[in-house]
Amino acid sequence: MRIFVILPILRNEVFEDITRRELEVAKRKDTEIYVVSLDEGPASIESAYDEELAAPWILERVKEAEDKGFDAIIIDCMGDPALHAAREIVNIPVIGPCQASLSIASMICDRFSVITVLDRLLPLFRRKIREYGFEDKLSSVRSVEVPVLELEKKREEVKARLLSEAKKALEVDGAEAIILGCTGMVGMAKELQENLKVPVIDPAVASIKMAEILVDMGISQSKRGYPKPPEKLRIL
Amino acid sequence: MRIFVILPILRNEVFEDITRRELEVAKRKDTEIYVVSLDEGPASIESAYDEELAAPWILERVKEAEDKGFDAIIIDCMGDPALHAAREIVNIPVIGPCQASLSIASMICDRFSVITVLDRLLPLFRRKIREYGFEDKLSSVRSVEVPVLELEKKREEVKARLLSEAKKALEVDGAEAIILGCTGMVGMAKELQENLKVPVIDPAVASIKMAEILVDMGISQSKRGYPKPPEKLRIL
Amino acid sequence: MRIFVILPILRNEVFEDITRRELEVAKRKDTEIYVVSLDEGPASIESAYDEELAAPWILERVKEAEDKGFDAIIIDCMGDPALHAAREIVNIPVIGPCQASLSIASMICDRFSVITVLDRLLPLFRRKIREYGFEDKLSSVRSVEVPVLELEKKREEVKARLLSEAKKALEVDGAEAIILGCTGMVGMAKELQENLKVPVIDPAVASIKMAEILVDMGISQSKRGYPKPPEKLRIL
Amino acid sequence: MRIFVILPILRNEVFEDITRRELEVAKRKDTEIYVVSLDEGPASIESAYDEELAAPWILERVKEAEDKGFDAIIIDCMGDPALHAAREIVNIPVIGPCQASLSIASMICDRFSVITVLDRLLPLFRRKIREYGFEDKLSSVRSVEVPVLELEKKREEVKARLLSEAKKALEVDGAEAIILGCTGMVGMAKELQENLKVPVIDPAVASIKMAEILVDMGISQSKRGYPKPPEKLRIL
Amino acid sequence: MRIFVILPILRNEVFEDITRRELEVAKRKDTEIYVVSLDEGPASIESAYDEELAAPWILERVKEAEDKGFDAIIIDCMGDPALHAAREIVNIPVIGPCQASLSIASMICDRFSVITVLDRLLPLFRRKIREYGFEDKLSSVRSVEVPVLELEKKREEVKARLLSEAKKALEVDGAEAIILGCTGMVGMAKELQENLKVPVIDPAVASIKMAEILVDMGISQSKRGYPKPPEKLRIL
Amino acid sequence: MRIFVILPILRNEVFEDITRRELEVAKRKDTEIYVVSLDEGPASIESAYDEELAAPWILERVKEAEDKGFDAIIIDCMGDPALHAAREIVNIPVIGPCQASLSIASMICDRFSVITVLDRLLPLFRRKIREYGFEDKLSSVRSVEVPVLELEKKREEVKARLLSEAKKALEVDGAEAIILGCTGMVGMAKELQENLKVPVIDPAVASIKMAEILVDMGISQSKRGYPKPPEKLRIL
């Protein structure tokens, strides 16, 4: 199976490399992944504004993936930018890491917390999680207050803050599991899980896994929920 | 007060004219409105895909409005495209017709139906209304099955179908009021209201009115809910 | 446009004056407001009991307003006493400050707190806000613990407590905007907003604004939701 | 135990007699009931307007009940008029038939329908049931379209319509049990239950039973939820 | 009336005696109660695992009760083990203390807390209360951290912890009433209520009272919600 | 990876064979499945009663699976019997087909219908889906009215009824996808999906897939949500 992973940010070797490396570990042997980023759009996604600026270029990549015969698409950002639109324009499954993580978290506990990069993203997560219908299971959204583009550089600091915020999520907010709130945190789940003794979900990994099983099952987004857009003039 | 009205579709004289004409009637005497459309983007908005393709160009217009000293902005499409992002990048109030209509409808009844252009938009409306937190008041979403760009040409047919769908919304779905589900239906509410004897909300008019009172009250979107995006490289 | 404002408490010159003065500032130039209070009923409204004792006399005023040709009615108390009944007996729009504030708050943020006069009113607000369907957006209800009739006398104390409770609402409860929880706090929003840097909604002002736009739009409460009461013997 | 039953309508011998007769059957041997109606107020309760006009006089009766040493109070109307206010002003339990019926219905099924007197009451019931937090269990509200004051005269017609509406509630709306939607239907549950083979709840009977057990258990409305109104001038 | 009380744990004289003694006080004079425990199953119920191991033996007792002509059945454990199954196999009412307590609590306040034996039961209570549809009224679940089988021995300690946890429920969590979260706490409500000045519900007592009134009213679980299981081979 | 599949019914070669055969097709190459049924319990599961009678024997199998070093457990019945208890007693992931199907369905649409074997199971599904927190996405539950043990014999009839009920779910109830409501329908999804042109989820397949990815991700049920039961005397 061939999965097309769109990093919805401006070309960024550090992120591409780490994403490729971690997803190579996470994927099944018979899965091939292909990681791309954008030529236009924002350097990182930390606002609804960034999501909107990335969207048209994500959607071009989405079409490209189907044209090239890929089996599934991951929009590899926790904001799930352009997810609904992408599902309209192709028939192969399109996965957003946020929704995939919520979906899997529902299998292992009743209440979870999301720990993301910046406080400024808290209202976005609350809106998104409400739209997806998982708000009753959300204990809290917290952040490490480190921008996306500094995640790699400040890796140890990020891990320390993840641990301390996750502990507050468990002790104060009543969470039973943790969802990492940025796909840039890929690879940080395992150690955190060992420290916390509760499940920690890596959204990039959750996406690959969800893509693999939707392909296995031969199902994709319902065209009753995501009908093909009508033909018309569209200028980009 | 000066209100900037963004028709988030490719330049379209018919729509601009009718929007201007109807909003001139709807607005207060001391309100000036300025209607613009887009140079890039889709010819009409009838999918999440169209919304995403319009978004970056809407956001350019949004910045222009604040730069030019307007007091409020309306994104004049019932899908409220780019609404959250727009609220992040400016301080003046940004209004979406869908949210404004739901908000006003909540003042006059407990259950309302939305009647939009195409069946394919029903899932989008349900997602949007759920995200806004008004799903418990939604009796139904129905459509007249006429594309946006044919609304003017088929005006009589549209009015007839609006009437018959609205009657079903009242009798079958238990609605107490009707929200027109496309800003292209501007100017059709009054006659429908007279026929139905229940309130009918015109979303374009609702937006102008909501813009006027937010400006009057000196309030705008909370920057705690819509913080300014951080500076970074963004290529469009 | 002529708006009839019912202060649903025993004649009280201080409150009538301050209400008139502040609403004169808030209203549009072409709006006339007419403020009345009651000859029977409670001296102030601080319980469901007070609301019920005021209701019959409010309803007499409501009929008087329609008979005299007013365009809209405001029941100027944050408990929205007799609101549903009033909407049944007249065709012109009847506005309650609580519902109007919730409705407008929904346009500018996802989560708000109400700060009212007395702790004893907290359960009433929670019931009311749940009945109106806005409970998911309510961060908290807090109070300044000053009775309605002392609001004017203790104006500086009230403002100080509003500020400190509002800060807790933002920092502890996660509110993004503040709604003043008593129409007797009229005129205190602006300064608070400047201090807090988040929107603060004055419910009396919200009511005038909502009345103005419902009249502009030619809509009123749906008679499917608020049908006329049948004729029968009623002794007061 | 002595229970004070307030028929919140103008003195009406027919209703007093039938209520007394049926409650005598429903009550325990060691329970005494005392049925009173009002000297002021509406002839029947079929609107929020009627509820508000009855409220002050209900509240006088409520105080009288506590003064005379009764153990519990029932406001014997399915609209639960003045219920919250009544609970504030006394310490003995005050029961509303609507809330008591919903509470008991929750013990025997997951989904129930209410069948009331008039279509015009449907929005009132939906508001009330939502306020009480039972909306997820409500299959439907239906009516027999017979005014309260004709219930006795048209008894056979009412029973026939109850049966046909209840059948629709079961077959079309998915109800598992039926709640009679007017205390004037007292005495009609048993036959209906035999015909339908599902539980039918008589709200007047439900109220007596709930009053008896609250007294037995030594519990009453929480004064944290229903604090005593502060002393002040109140003119009726 | 004869009520069959199943203590769903291994024969335990201490618990049987205390249950009998307290229920003798709680029941009406004309009610006979018959308390039994199990020959197989767990020594106490403190997990979903215990609930499942007790279930088949509870269900045997349930059939026995109907066969012997009892009027109602109480499964006397706050986890309501085997409740739905029991309602399917008999026609007489089957009551679970958790559901009965929630139902009665809804009559006296809007928000309550449950205080149970062990922290490990908190997620079970949250799942159960959500399944019953009362999650919006739940302020919190807290525990005294004393195992069921030590409740009697540590009676004074349990009462002290109940008091301190209940105070936190009122002050920190906003509860208006308290539900004891284990039927082994039978007899502890009264003193706690006197100390707290808010209603305290004893679930064993709530169950007896609810059983009495369902029998009085001649209603039982709806067979539309709890249909009889089909005949088939079942080996235990 | 080795997955232990518990058919929670009395030994039944037909079901074991078909389950093995279809799961062999559904599983990954590197997954081994081991299908067992029960020596005690019910011949099939078509009621809460059946679920409770199966539970203790399921739980024995669950322990056996962990003892034998399996990586995950599936309780292969759409009622998810004993799921919560099973998750308490082992550390390896335990999957219920109902929850797994709901979780995956949430990735591909906003509204789905479940089509099960018997009408009598409809209330059970509604309770279960509510408990799991997916009730807002449930369009309807429908049935083919064929008992579990006749599914194989009446295979063509079942497929015809599945098709006609599914069409009603799409057209009348507004579903966007279909979930087969019995693991005995294993193998029927593909043809139905081809006929309907919407995704059809096979719950047995969904369970295998979910088990595979939980194992891949190294996560299991949170022990904060499903703590180990305390040691105590338990007699079966």
Coordinates of C-alpha atoms in Angstrom, one line a residue, chain C:
Chain C
M1 CA -38.4 53.5 15.9
R2 CA -39.9 53.6 19.4
I3 CA -38.8 51.1 22.0
F4 CA -40.6 50.5 25.2
V5 CA -38.3 49.7 28.1
I6 CA -39.8 48.0 31.1
L7 CA -37.8 48.3 34.3
P8 CA -39.6 45.4 36.1
I9 CA -39.3 46.8 39.6
L10 CA -41.1 49.2 41.8
R11 CA -40.8 52.8 40.7
N12 CA -37.2 53.8 41.3
E13 CA -36.0 57.1 40.1
V14 CA -32.3 56.3 40.5
F15 CA -32.6 53.3 38.2
E16 CA -35.0 54.9 35.8
D17 CA -32.6 57.9 35.4
I18 CA -29.5 55.9 35.0
T19 CA -31.2 53.6 32.6
R20 CA -32.6 56.4 30.5
R21 CA -29.2 58.2 30.5
E22 CA -27.2 55.2 29.4
L23 CA -29.7 54.0 26.9
E24 CA -29.8 57.5 25.4
V25 CA -26.1 57.0 24.7
A26 CA -26.5 53.5 23.4
K27 CA -29.5 53.9 21.1
R28 CA -29.4 55.1 17.5
K29 CA -30.4 58.7 16.8
D30 CA -33.6 57.6 15.1
T31 CA -34.6 55.4 18.1
E32 CA -36.9 56.8 20.8
I33 CA -36.9 55.0 24.1
Y34 CA -39.5 55.2 26.8
V35 CA -38.6 53.8 30.2
V36 CA -41.2 52.7 32.7
S37 CA -41.2 50.8 35.9
L38 CA -43.9 49.1 37.9
D39 CA -46.5 50.2 40.4
E40 CA -46.8 46.7 41.9
G41 CA -44.1 44.1 42.2
P42 CA -40.8 43.8 44.0
A43 CA -38.3 46.6 44.7
S44 CA -35.6 44.6 42.8
I45 CA -35.3 41.2 41.2
E46 CA -32.9 38.9 43.0
S47 CA -34.7 35.5 43.0
A48 CA -37.2 33.5 41.0
Y49 CA -39.7 34.7 43.6
D50 CA -39.1 38.3 42.6
E51 CA -39.5 37.4 39.0
E52 CA -42.9 35.8 39.5
L53 CA -44.1 38.7 41.6
A54 CA -43.1 41.1 38.9
A55 CA -44.5 39.1 36.0
P56 CA -48.2 40.0 35.9
W57 CA -47.4 43.7 36.1
I58 CA -44.7 43.4 33.4
L59 CA -47.3 41.8 31.2
E60 CA -49.7 44.7 31.7
R61 CA -47.0 47.0 30.6
V62 CA -46.3 44.7 27.6
K63 CA -49.8 45.0 26.4
E64 CA -49.8 48.8 26.9
A65 CA -46.7 49.0 24.8
E66 CA -48.3 47.3 21.8
D67 CA -51.5 49.2 22.3
K68 CA -49.6 52.5 22.2
G69 CA -47.9 51.5 18.9
F70 CA -44.4 50.9 20.1
D71 CA -42.1 48.9 17.8
A72 CA -40.4 46.7 20.3
I73 CA -40.3 45.9 24.0
I74 CA -37.4 45.3 26.4
I75 CA -37.9 43.7 29.8
D76 CA -34.9 45.4 31.3
C77 CA -33.8 42.8 33.8
M78 CA -31.1 40.1 33.4
G79 CA -33.5 37.4 34.7
D80 CA -35.7 37.9 31.6
P81 CA -38.8 37.8 33.8
A82 CA -42.1 36.9 31.9
L83 CA -40.3 36.9 28.6
H84 CA -42.0 33.8 27.1
A85 CA -45.4 35.0 28.3
A86 CA -44.8 38.5 26.9
R87 CA -43.9 37.1 23.5
E88 CA -47.2 35.2 23.4
I89 CA -49.4 38.2 24.0
V90 CA -48.0 40.7 21.5
N91 CA -46.8 40.6 17.9
I92 CA -44.0 43.2 18.3
P93 CA -40.6 41.8 19.3
V94 CA -40.0 41.3 23.1
I95 CA -36.3 41.2 24.1
G96 CA -34.8 39.9 27.3
P97 CA -31.3 41.2 28.1
C98 CA -30.0 37.8 29.2
Q99 CA -30.9 36.1 25.9
A100 CA -29.8 39.1 23.8
S101 CA -26.4 39.1 25.6
L102 CA -25.9 35.4 25.0
S103 CA -26.8 35.7 21.4
I104 CA -24.4 38.6 20.8
A105 CA -21.6 36.9 22.8
S106 CA -21.9 33.9 20.5
M107 CA -20.7 36.2 17.7
I108 CA -17.5 37.2 19.3
C109 CA -16.2 34.2 21.2
D110 CA -16.8 30.5 22.1
R111 CA -16.8 30.8 25.9
F112 CA -18.0 33.6 28.1
S113 CA -18.6 34.2 31.8
V114 CA -21.5 36.1 33.4
I115 CA -20.7 38.3 36.4
T116 CA -23.9 39.1 38.4
V117 CA -24.8 40.8 41.6
L118 CA -25.3 38.0 44.2
D119 CA -24.1 34.4 44.6
R120 CA -27.7 33.4 45.3
L121 CA -28.5 34.0 41.6
L122 CA -25.9 31.6 40.2
P123 CA -28.3 28.6 40.0
L124 CA -30.9 30.8 38.3
F125 CA -28.5 31.8 35.7
R126 CA -27.4 28.3 35.1
R127 CA -31.0 27.2 34.6
K128 CA -31.8 30.1 32.3
I129 CA -28.7 29.7 30.2
R130 CA -29.4 26.0 29.9
E131 CA -33.0 26.6 28.9
Y132 CA -31.7 29.0 26.2
G133 CA -29.3 26.4 24.9
F134 CA -26.0 28.3 25.5
E135 CA -24.7 26.1 28.4
D136 CA -21.8 24.7 26.4
K137 CA -20.4 28.2 25.9
L138 CA -20.7 29.2 29.6
S139 CA -17.3 29.3 31.3
S140 CA -18.7 30.3 34.7
V141 CA -21.2 32.5 36.5
R142 CA -19.6 34.7 39.2
S143 CA -20.9 37.5 41.4
V144 CA -19.8 40.8 43.0
E145 CA -21.9 40.1 46.1
V146 CA -23.6 43.5 46.1
P147 CA -27.5 43.7 46.1
V148 CA -29.1 45.4 43.1
L149 CA -30.3 48.4 45.2
E150 CA -26.8 49.1 46.4
L151 CA -25.2 49.0 43.0
E152 CA -25.3 52.8 42.5
K153 CA -24.3 53.7 46.0
K154 CA -21.3 51.3 45.9
R155 CA -20.4 52.0 42.3
E156 CA -16.7 52.1 42.8
E157 CA -16.7 48.9 44.9
V158 CA -18.8 47.2 42.3
K159 CA -16.4 48.2 39.5
A160 CA -13.4 46.9 41.5
R161 CA -15.1 43.6 42.2
L162 CA -16.2 43.3 38.6
L163 CA -12.6 43.7 37.6
S164 CA -11.3 41.1 40.0
E165 CA -14.1 38.5 39.3
A166 CA -13.7 39.1 35.5
K167 CA -10.0 38.4 35.8
K168 CA -10.7 35.1 37.5
A169 CA -13.2 34.3 34.8
L170 CA -10.5 34.8 32.2
E171 CA -7.6 33.2 34.0
V172 CA -9.2 30.4 36.0
D173 CA -12.4 29.6 34.1
G174 CA -11.1 30.2 30.6
A175 CA -13.6 32.8 29.5
E176 CA -12.9 34.8 26.3
A177 CA -15.5 37.5 27.0
I178 CA -17.5 38.9 29.9
I179 CA -21.3 39.5 30.1
L180 CA -22.4 41.9 32.9
G181 CA -25.0 39.9 34.8
C182 CA -27.4 42.7 35.9
T183 CA -29.0 45.5 33.9
G184 CA -28.3 47.7 37.0
M185 CA -24.6 47.5 35.9
V186 CA -25.5 49.6 32.9
G187 CA -22.7 51.9 31.9
M188 CA -19.9 49.9 33.5
A189 CA -18.9 47.8 30.5
K190 CA -16.6 50.2 28.7
E191 CA -14.1 50.8 31.4
L192 CA -14.0 47.1 32.3
Q193 CA -13.4 46.3 28.7
E194 CA -10.5 48.7 28.5
N195 CA -9.0 47.2 31.6
L196 CA -9.5 43.6 30.6
K197 CA -8.7 43.8 26.8
V198 CA -11.6 41.4 26.1
P199 CA -15.1 42.3 25.0
V200 CA -17.5 43.1 27.8
I201 CA -21.2 43.0 27.0
D202 CA -23.6 45.4 28.7
P203 CA -27.0 43.5 28.7
A204 CA -29.1 46.7 28.6
V205 CA -27.2 47.9 25.6
A206 CA -27.3 44.5 24.0
S207 CA -31.1 44.6 24.3
I208 CA -31.5 48.0 22.7
K209 CA -29.3 47.0 19.8
M210 CA -31.1 43.7 19.4
A211 CA -34.4 45.5 19.5
E212 CA -33.3 47.9 16.8
I213 CA -32.2 45.2 14.4
L214 CA -35.2 43.0 14.8
V215 CA -37.4 46.0 14.0
D216 CA -35.1 46.8 11.0
M217 CA -35.3 43.3 9.8
G218 CA -39.1 43.2 10.2
I219 CA -39.0 40.0 12.2
S220 CA -40.4 39.2 15.6
Q221 CA -40.9 36.1 17.8
S222 CA -42.4 33.2 15.8
K223 CA -46.0 32.7 16.6
R224 CA -45.4 29.0 16.1
G225 CA -43.2 29.1 19.1
Y226 CA -45.2 31.7 21.0
P227 CA -48.8 31.3 20.0
K228 CA -51.5 33.8 21.3
P229 CA -53.1 32.5 24.5
P230 CA -56.7 31.4 24.1
E231 CA -59.4 33.7 25.4
K232 CA -60.6 32.8 28.9
L233 CA -61.5 34.3 32.3
R234 CA -58.4 35.6 34.0
I235 CA -58.7 37.6 37.3
L236 CA -55.7 39.6 38.5

